[in-house]
């Protein structure tokens, strides 16, 4: 049976590969056990997006929180919002001050999965919920597809038992810090 990676891993791996291992370990427990305040707030805002209903009659022109899958890349996950009429895909995050490479990988994966599923997309963008800012970005091409595929292969082949460099700044902003055996640092949200 083929194994598919969750699209969220694409960003988590860039932040810290070991966070994926910890995510798997604690996946069966309540997220409240390890979610820090900003993550809980961001998740609440995200949940609001997933369950949002149009004020009048539900619009078939907007898809929110649907699952997508790419057989070519071997990934699956949820998108935030797809405006069908505008052919516009938007990935929302609670607060965007910097667009990290991992964010691009997530959005590119969503884009490639949707196009593989037959959707037409002409625009893609990030949306920062906290300051209501939209960040349009370029549609990924073959070069980005190859980069993404290499990133996914790297995750799939990663040895979580190998030695790794621990970045204390990242650890201090990592929701798993208090549970992580690679550091004694607690996250700043504790
Ligand atoms: S606490 Fe540090 S080493 Fe552990 S998963 Fe988080 S960022 Fe990685």
GROMACS .gro file of C-alpha atoms and ligand atoms in nm, residues 12 15-23 164-185 187, ligand 1:
model
   41
   12UNK     CA    1   0.686   2.122   0.989
   15UNK     CA    2   1.088   2.417   1.088
   16UNK     CA    3   1.239   2.109   1.252
   17UNK     CA    4   1.239   1.748   1.120
   18UNK     CA    5   1.208   1.612   1.472
   19UNK     CA    6   0.877   1.794   1.522
   20UNK     CA    7   0.723   1.549   1.273
   21UNK     CA    8   0.836   1.256   1.484
   22UNK     CA    9   0.690   1.420   1.797
   23UNK     CA   10   0.370   1.498   1.612
  164UNK     CA   11   2.062   1.665   1.450
  165UNK     CA   12   2.150   2.025   1.517
  166UNK     CA   13   1.918   2.177   1.773
  167UNK     CA   14   1.831   2.540   1.719
  168UNK     CA   15   1.743   2.684   2.059
  169UNK     CA   16   1.561   2.982   1.907
  170UNK     CA   17   1.330   2.746   1.720
  171UNK     CA   18   1.288   2.526   2.027
  172UNK     CA   19   1.176   2.825   2.231
  173UNK     CA   20   0.894   2.875   1.978
  174UNK     CA   21   0.814   2.508   1.930
  175UNK     CA   22   0.491   2.367   2.073
  176UNK     CA   23   0.666   2.036   2.148
  177UNK     CA   24   0.956   2.189   2.345
  178UNK     CA   25   0.835   2.076   2.687
  179UNK     CA   26   0.799   1.717   2.557
  180UNK     CA   27   1.109   1.704   2.336
  181UNK     CA   28   1.406   1.489   2.440
  182UNK     CA   29   1.645   1.695   2.223
  183UNK     CA   30   1.629   2.007   2.439
  184UNK     CA   31   1.568   2.129   2.794
  185UNK     CA   32   1.428   2.458   2.671
  187UNK     CA   33   0.867   2.727   2.482
  191LIG     S1   34   1.179   2.139   2.067
  191LIG    FE1   35   1.342   2.192   1.924
  191LIG     S2   36   1.437   1.998   1.865
  191LIG    FE2   37   1.241   1.950   1.962
  191LIG     S3   38   1.098   1.934   1.792
  191LIG    FE3   39   1.086   2.144   1.864
  191LIG     S4   40   1.232   2.263   1.741
  191LIG    FE4   41   1.276   2.042   1.715
   0.00000   0.00000   0.00000
